[in-house]
Amino acid sequence: MAAARGLGLRAAGLGSLLRAARTGPVSGAGWPGWGRATGLNELSRPLASPQAPARAVRRSALGVISRPGLVWRPSRCGSSSAEATAAKTEDDSFLQWFLLLIPVTAFGLGTWQVQRRKWKLQLIAELESRVMAEPIPLPADPMELQKLEYRPVKVRGHFDHSKELYMMPRTMVDPAREAREAGRLSSAAESGAYVVTPFHCTALGVTILVNRGFVPRKKMNPDTRRKGQVEGEVDLVGMVRLSETRKPFVPENNPARNHWHYRDLEAMARLTGAEPIFIDADFKSTVPGGPIGGQTRVTLRNEHMQYIITWYGLCAATSYLWFKKFLSRTPGV
């Protein structure tokens, strides 16, 4: 009985298909695209199986209709999602190790500043010991002077005031005033010049250049300080100074106007006929009405501790942020 019922259902389905075929290709009525998908020729051929028409009906009902020239491909959504996840993981890994360079670099710079501070403290100690040493006679060998900068030396001879040179603009070295004005934006120091005078050394038979000291601008003219123009032989103590190169933003020397902004010993020596040997006279050389001696600055900047704190502080801060972002986050988030 069940077999007869199934056979009847197949016959009914076949009859429906034949009726649809007799009405011609269905393009706008009936089942959409059925004519294109099957055609009369398909129906005129013997069916491979009694279930074939039923399968065709089910495929049409589901909207899966075969069309010539179209090829079905499986979706790649799953593959694209996996590739995107892998790419993101790779980018995160690169960013993690790249950002680690910041604290590592800061730590390296802090350690370098520690070494620089040790070197600077040693240099300051050496300079202080050299400045406080007992004066020695001025060496006759100019090459030996290259190792004696800031070393006190003693000479005897006389000045040639007719060939004075002026290093300007300068302010007087006054440690007490500078300590009072520390931290201020402006200074009350008076501007002037250093008076550099040729000095003929009696014992050595050579002429050197001596920075006698500071005079205010209104006293640059030697006629305004005749009392301070020392005559005859004198004993002097001064610190050896070497030639220097022009620093950025420092004007060029102007020998024609007798304005010198930095120590160019070769040019100064050519102009005065002296040897390229230069000393700063000490404060004891000061005479009433004359230049104020002792204008040698022997301080060295030592700001390395500030740099150490800055770099190590940056290292600690960036290390903490890196740890919070990449190591202490919840897994899977």
Short mmCIF file of C-alpha atoms in Angstrom, two decimals:
data_model
loop_
_atom_site.label_atom_id
_atom_site.label_comp_id
_atom_site.label_asym_id
_atom_site.label_seq_id
_atom_site.Cartn_x
_atom_site.Cartn_y
_atom_site.Cartn_z
CA MET A 1 0.00 0.00 0.00
CA ALA A 2 2.80 2.41 0.85
CA ALA A 3 4.59 1.56 -2.39
CA ALA A 4 1.43 2.35 -4.39
CA ARG A 5 1.11 5.68 -2.57
CA GLY A 6 4.77 6.60 -3.35
CA LEU A 7 4.28 5.61 -6.96
CA GLY A 8 1.24 7.83 -7.17
CA LEU A 9 3.15 10.78 -5.81
CA ARG A 10 5.92 10.32 -8.37
CA ALA A 11 3.36 10.15 -11.17
CA ALA A 12 1.71 13.32 -9.95
CA GLY A 13 5.07 15.12 -9.88
CA LEU A 14 5.92 13.90 -13.37
CA GLY A 15 2.56 15.11 -14.63
CA SER A 16 3.20 18.57 -13.22
CA LEU A 17 6.56 18.75 -14.93
CA LEU A 18 5.10 17.69 -18.28
CA ARG A 19 2.40 20.32 -18.05
CA ALA A 20 5.02 22.99 -17.29
CA ALA A 21 7.08 21.85 -20.28
CA ARG A 22 4.05 22.04 -22.65
CA THR A 23 3.50 25.67 -21.75
CA GLY A 24 6.96 26.48 -23.27
CA PRO A 25 10.04 28.05 -21.66
CA VAL A 26 8.98 29.79 -18.49
CA SER A 27 10.74 33.10 -18.19
CA GLY A 28 8.35 35.30 -16.27
CA ALA A 29 5.61 32.87 -15.19
CA GLY A 30 5.70 29.63 -13.32
CA TRP A 31 9.06 28.75 -11.84
CA PRO A 32 11.69 31.40 -12.60
CA GLY A 33 14.44 30.21 -14.88
CA TRP A 34 13.06 26.71 -15.27
CA GLY A 35 13.16 26.88 -19.06
CA ARG A 36 16.74 27.96 -19.01
CA ALA A 37 17.72 25.43 -16.42
CA THR A 38 16.09 22.41 -18.04
CA GLY A 39 14.49 23.10 -21.45
CA LEU A 40 12.27 20.70 -23.41
CA ASN A 41 15.24 18.70 -24.54
CA GLU A 42 16.06 17.87 -20.94
CA LEU A 43 12.52 16.65 -20.38
CA SER A 44 12.38 14.66 -23.63
CA ARG A 45 15.35 12.51 -22.55
CA PRO A 46 14.73 9.41 -20.47
CA LEU A 47 15.06 10.07 -16.79
CA ALA A 48 18.06 8.46 -15.21
CA SER A 49 16.14 7.86 -12.05
CA PRO A 50 12.54 8.22 -10.92
CA GLN A 51 13.74 10.56 -8.21
CA ALA A 52 15.39 13.05 -10.67
CA PRO A 53 12.31 15.30 -11.20
CA ALA A 54 11.75 15.43 -7.48
CA ARG A 55 15.41 16.50 -6.90
CA ALA A 56 15.03 19.21 -9.55
CA VAL A 57 11.89 20.48 -7.85
CA ARG A 58 13.64 20.59 -4.48
CA ARG A 59 16.64 22.45 -5.93
CA SER A 60 14.34 25.01 -7.56
CA ALA A 61 12.43 25.46 -4.36
CA LEU A 62 15.67 26.20 -2.52
CA GLY A 63 16.76 28.75 -5.14
CA VAL A 64 19.77 26.73 -6.27
CA ILE A 65 19.42 26.77 -10.07
CA SER A 66 22.21 25.66 -12.33
CA ARG A 67 23.16 28.09 -15.07
CA PRO A 68 25.51 27.45 -17.97
CA GLY A 69 28.92 29.18 -17.51
CA LEU A 70 28.59 29.61 -13.74
CA VAL A 71 30.89 27.67 -11.43
CA TRP A 72 30.20 27.41 -7.73
CA ARG A 73 33.14 28.02 -5.43
CA PRO A 74 33.32 27.50 -1.69
CA SER A 75 33.40 30.61 0.53
CA ARG A 76 36.82 31.89 1.66
CA CYS A 77 35.56 33.83 4.69
CA GLY A 78 37.14 31.42 7.10
CA SER A 79 40.51 31.54 5.33
CA SER A 80 40.54 35.37 5.17
CA SER A 81 39.72 35.63 8.86
CA ALA A 82 42.62 33.32 9.76
CA GLU A 83 45.04 35.31 7.58
CA ALA A 84 43.91 38.61 9.14
CA THR A 85 44.40 37.18 12.63
CA ALA A 86 47.89 35.95 11.75
CA ALA A 87 48.83 39.35 10.27
CA LYS A 88 47.56 41.19 13.37
CA THR A 89 49.52 38.87 15.64
CA GLU A 90 52.68 39.50 13.62
CA ASP A 91 52.15 43.28 13.74
CA ASP A 92 51.62 43.19 17.51
CA SER A 93 54.80 41.19 17.99
CA PHE A 94 56.83 43.67 15.90
CA LEU A 95 55.36 46.64 17.78
CA GLN A 96 56.11 45.00 21.13
CA TRP A 97 59.82 44.52 20.44
CA PHE A 98 60.16 47.84 18.62
CA LEU A 99 58.78 49.80 21.58
CA LEU A 100 61.18 47.94 23.87
CA LEU A 101 63.99 49.87 22.17
CA ILE A 102 62.89 53.06 23.98
CA PRO A 103 63.68 51.96 27.56
CA VAL A 104 66.76 50.04 26.40
CA THR A 105 68.15 53.13 24.62
CA ALA A 106 67.34 55.38 27.59
CA PHE A 107 69.16 52.98 29.93
CA GLY A 108 72.20 52.97 27.63
CA LEU A 109 72.32 56.79 27.51
CA GLY A 110 71.99 57.01 31.29
CA THR A 111 74.88 54.59 31.73
CA TRP A 112 76.94 56.59 29.24
CA GLN A 113 76.29 59.76 31.26
CA VAL A 114 77.51 57.98 34.40
CA GLN A 115 80.83 57.37 32.64
CA ARG A 116 80.90 60.95 31.37
CA ARG A 117 80.36 62.27 34.90
CA LYS A 118 83.29 60.22 36.20
CA TRP A 119 85.48 61.62 33.43
CA LYS A 120 84.35 65.21 34.12
CA LEU A 121 84.96 64.94 37.87
CA GLN A 122 88.44 63.62 37.20
CA LEU A 123 89.08 66.49 34.77
CA ILE A 124 87.86 69.07 37.30
CA ALA A 125 90.07 67.60 40.01
CA GLU A 126 93.07 67.69 37.69
CA LEU A 127 92.31 71.27 36.68
CA GLU A 128 91.99 72.42 40.30
CA SER A 129 95.29 70.80 41.22
CA ARG A 130 96.97 72.46 38.25
CA VAL A 131 95.55 75.91 39.05
CA MET A 132 96.58 75.69 42.71
CA ALA A 133 100.10 74.48 41.93
CA GLU A 134 103.16 76.59 42.62
CA PRO A 135 104.25 78.79 39.68
CA ILE A 136 107.11 77.49 37.55
CA PRO A 137 109.40 79.46 35.23
CA LEU A 138 107.98 79.88 31.76
CA PRO A 139 109.41 77.08 29.58
CA ALA A 140 111.43 78.15 26.56
CA ASP A 141 110.04 75.29 24.44
CA PRO A 142 106.63 76.23 22.94
CA MET A 143 105.76 72.52 22.54
CA GLU A 144 106.02 72.06 26.29
CA LEU A 145 103.43 74.79 26.79
CA GLN A 146 100.82 72.67 25.00
CA LYS A 147 100.65 70.50 28.15
CA LEU A 148 100.59 73.39 30.62
CA GLU A 149 97.30 75.17 30.04
CA TYR A 150 95.99 76.71 33.30
CA ARG A 151 99.39 76.07 34.88
CA PRO A 152 100.78 79.12 36.74
CA VAL A 153 104.12 80.38 35.40
CA LYS A 154 106.33 83.28 36.40
CA VAL A 155 108.15 85.74 34.14
CA ARG A 156 110.21 88.91 34.47
CA GLY A 157 110.39 91.72 31.91
CA HIS A 158 108.65 94.88 30.73
CA PHE A 159 105.49 95.84 28.80
CA ASP A 160 105.19 97.49 25.40
CA HIS A 161 102.02 99.56 25.91
CA SER A 162 102.12 100.96 22.39
CA LYS A 163 100.82 97.67 20.94
CA GLU A 164 97.85 96.91 23.20
CA LEU A 165 95.13 94.59 21.91
CA TYR A 166 91.53 94.50 23.15
CA MET A 167 89.47 91.37 23.59
CA MET A 168 85.81 92.41 23.69
CA PRO A 169 83.09 92.45 24.78
CA ARG A 170 83.97 91.02 28.18
CA THR A 171 82.67 91.26 31.73
CA MET A 172 84.84 91.15 34.81
CA VAL A 173 85.27 87.79 36.50
CA ASP A 174 83.84 88.30 39.98
CA PRO A 175 82.87 85.06 41.77
CA ALA A 176 81.07 86.89 44.59
CA ARG A 177 78.85 88.87 42.21
CA GLU A 178 78.20 85.86 40.04
CA ALA A 179 77.07 83.88 43.10
CA ARG A 180 74.64 86.66 44.06
CA GLU A 181 73.20 86.84 40.55
CA ALA A 182 72.90 83.08 40.07
CA GLY A 183 69.52 82.24 38.55
CA ARG A 184 68.75 85.78 37.41
CA LEU A 185 67.81 86.47 33.80
CA SER A 186 69.85 89.67 33.68
CA SER A 187 73.19 90.74 35.08
CA ALA A 188 74.41 94.06 36.42
CA ALA A 189 77.98 93.40 35.27
CA GLU A 190 79.60 96.23 33.36
CA SER A 191 80.78 95.50 29.84
CA GLY A 192 84.32 96.22 28.83
CA ALA A 193 87.45 94.55 27.43
CA TYR A 194 90.55 92.59 28.33
CA VAL A 195 93.79 94.46 27.70
CA VAL A 196 96.40 92.23 26.02
CA THR A 197 99.89 93.73 26.03
CA PRO A 198 103.19 92.45 24.58
CA PHE A 199 105.66 91.59 27.35
CA HIS A 200 109.36 91.15 26.71
CA CYS A 201 110.83 88.42 28.93
CA THR A 202 114.31 89.41 29.99
CA ALA A 203 115.63 85.95 30.86
CA LEU A 204 114.23 84.19 27.76
CA GLY A 205 114.82 87.02 25.31
CA VAL A 206 111.35 86.56 23.75
CA THR A 207 108.20 88.65 23.70
CA ILE A 208 104.95 87.05 24.79
CA LEU A 209 101.34 88.26 25.12
CA VAL A 210 99.95 89.02 28.57
CA ASN A 211 96.28 89.55 29.38
CA ARG A 212 96.65 92.26 32.01
CA GLY A 213 92.98 92.10 32.94
CA PHE A 214 89.62 93.87 32.66
CA VAL A 215 88.89 97.53 32.00
CA PRO A 216 85.42 99.06 31.53
CA ARG A 217 84.53 100.35 28.08
CA LYS A 218 85.12 103.96 29.11
CA LYS A 219 88.69 103.06 30.14
CA MET A 220 89.74 101.29 26.97
CA ASN A 221 91.65 104.29 25.73
CA PRO A 222 95.11 104.10 27.39
CA ASP A 223 95.14 107.89 27.78
CA THR A 224 92.36 107.53 30.38
CA ARG A 225 94.51 105.26 32.56
CA ARG A 226 98.03 106.60 32.31
CA LYS A 227 98.62 105.88 35.97
CA GLY A 228 98.10 102.19 35.40
CA GLN A 229 100.60 101.88 32.54
CA VAL A 230 103.43 100.14 34.35
CA GLU A 231 106.95 101.11 33.30
CA GLY A 232 110.24 99.28 33.87
CA GLU A 233 110.84 95.64 34.73
CA VAL A 234 108.26 93.78 36.75
CA ASP A 235 107.70 90.22 37.97
CA LEU A 236 104.49 88.60 36.84
CA VAL A 237 102.64 85.38 37.59
CA GLY A 238 100.03 84.19 35.15
CA MET A 239 98.26 81.11 33.79
CA VAL A 240 99.17 79.64 30.44
CA ARG A 241 96.35 79.84 27.89
CA LEU A 242 96.26 78.25 24.45
CA SER A 243 94.79 79.44 21.19
CA GLU A 244 91.06 78.85 20.66
CA THR A 245 88.81 78.43 17.65
CA ARG A 246 85.82 80.61 16.95
CA LYS A 247 82.64 79.26 18.49
CA PRO A 248 79.26 79.42 16.76
CA PHE A 249 77.64 82.87 16.81
CA VAL A 250 80.92 84.50 17.89
CA PRO A 251 81.91 87.31 15.49
CA GLU A 252 85.11 87.15 13.50
CA ASN A 253 88.12 89.01 14.86
CA ASN A 254 88.67 92.45 13.38
CA PRO A 255 92.41 93.25 13.56
CA ALA A 256 91.90 96.48 11.58
CA ARG A 257 89.74 97.89 14.39
CA ASN A 258 91.72 96.08 17.09
CA HIS A 259 88.66 94.12 18.19
CA TRP A 260 89.36 90.52 19.19
CA HIS A 261 86.50 88.20 20.10
CA TYR A 262 88.51 85.03 20.69
CA ARG A 263 92.17 84.11 21.17
CA ASP A 264 93.82 83.68 17.80
CA LEU A 265 97.41 83.55 18.98
CA GLU A 266 98.96 83.31 15.54
CA ALA A 267 97.17 86.44 14.27
CA MET A 268 97.86 88.35 17.50
CA ALA A 269 101.53 87.40 17.40
CA ARG A 270 101.91 88.54 13.77
CA LEU A 271 100.31 91.90 14.54
CA THR A 272 102.48 92.65 17.60
CA GLY A 273 105.71 90.87 16.63
CA ALA A 274 105.45 88.57 19.66
CA GLU A 275 105.60 84.80 20.00
CA PRO A 276 102.27 82.89 20.05
CA ILE A 277 102.52 82.48 23.84
CA PHE A 278 99.72 83.82 26.01
CA ILE A 279 99.26 84.09 29.78
CA ASP A 280 96.53 85.57 31.99
CA ALA A 281 98.10 87.75 34.69
CA ASP A 282 96.85 86.93 38.21
CA PHE A 283 95.00 89.32 40.49
CA LYS A 284 98.18 90.29 42.34
CA SER A 285 99.44 92.00 39.19
CA THR A 286 96.73 94.67 39.46
CA VAL A 287 97.97 98.23 39.95
CA PRO A 288 95.88 101.30 40.83
CA GLY A 289 94.30 102.77 37.72
CA GLY A 290 95.26 99.78 35.60
CA PRO A 291 93.44 96.67 34.36
CA ILE A 292 92.07 94.29 37.01
CA GLY A 293 93.96 91.00 36.81
CA GLY A 294 92.82 87.49 37.63
CA GLN A 295 90.40 87.15 34.71
CA THR A 296 90.84 83.43 34.19
CA ARG A 297 87.71 81.26 34.34
CA VAL A 298 88.66 77.81 35.52
CA THR A 299 85.20 76.35 36.01
CA LEU A 300 83.93 73.46 33.94
CA ARG A 301 80.26 72.68 33.41
CA ASN A 302 79.20 69.48 35.12
CA GLU A 303 75.52 68.82 34.39
CA HIS A 304 75.87 65.07 33.91
CA MET A 305 73.89 64.23 37.06
CA GLN A 306 70.84 65.96 35.57
CA TYR A 307 71.26 63.92 32.41
CA ILE A 308 71.62 60.71 34.43
CA ILE A 309 68.37 61.38 36.30
CA THR A 310 66.59 62.27 33.06
CA TRP A 311 67.63 59.19 31.10
CA TYR A 312 67.15 56.70 33.94
CA GLY A 313 63.79 58.26 34.76
CA LEU A 314 62.70 57.92 31.14
CA CYS A 315 63.89 54.32 31.15
CA ALA A 316 61.86 53.51 34.28
CA ALA A 317 58.69 55.18 33.00
CA THR A 318 58.75 53.59 29.56
CA SER A 319 59.65 50.18 31.02
CA TYR A 320 56.60 50.35 33.28
CA LEU A 321 54.31 51.32 30.40
CA TRP A 322 55.73 48.55 28.20
CA PHE A 323 55.23 45.97 30.96
CA LYS A 324 51.62 47.08 31.57
CA LYS A 325 50.75 46.91 27.87
CA PHE A 326 52.46 43.72 26.75
CA LEU A 327 53.15 41.53 29.77
CA SER A 328 50.45 42.18 32.36
CA ARG A 329 47.41 42.20 30.07
CA THR A 330 44.81 39.43 30.36
CA PRO A 331 45.53 36.51 27.99
CA GLY A 332 43.17 36.36 25.04
CA VAL A 333 42.15 40.02 25.29
#
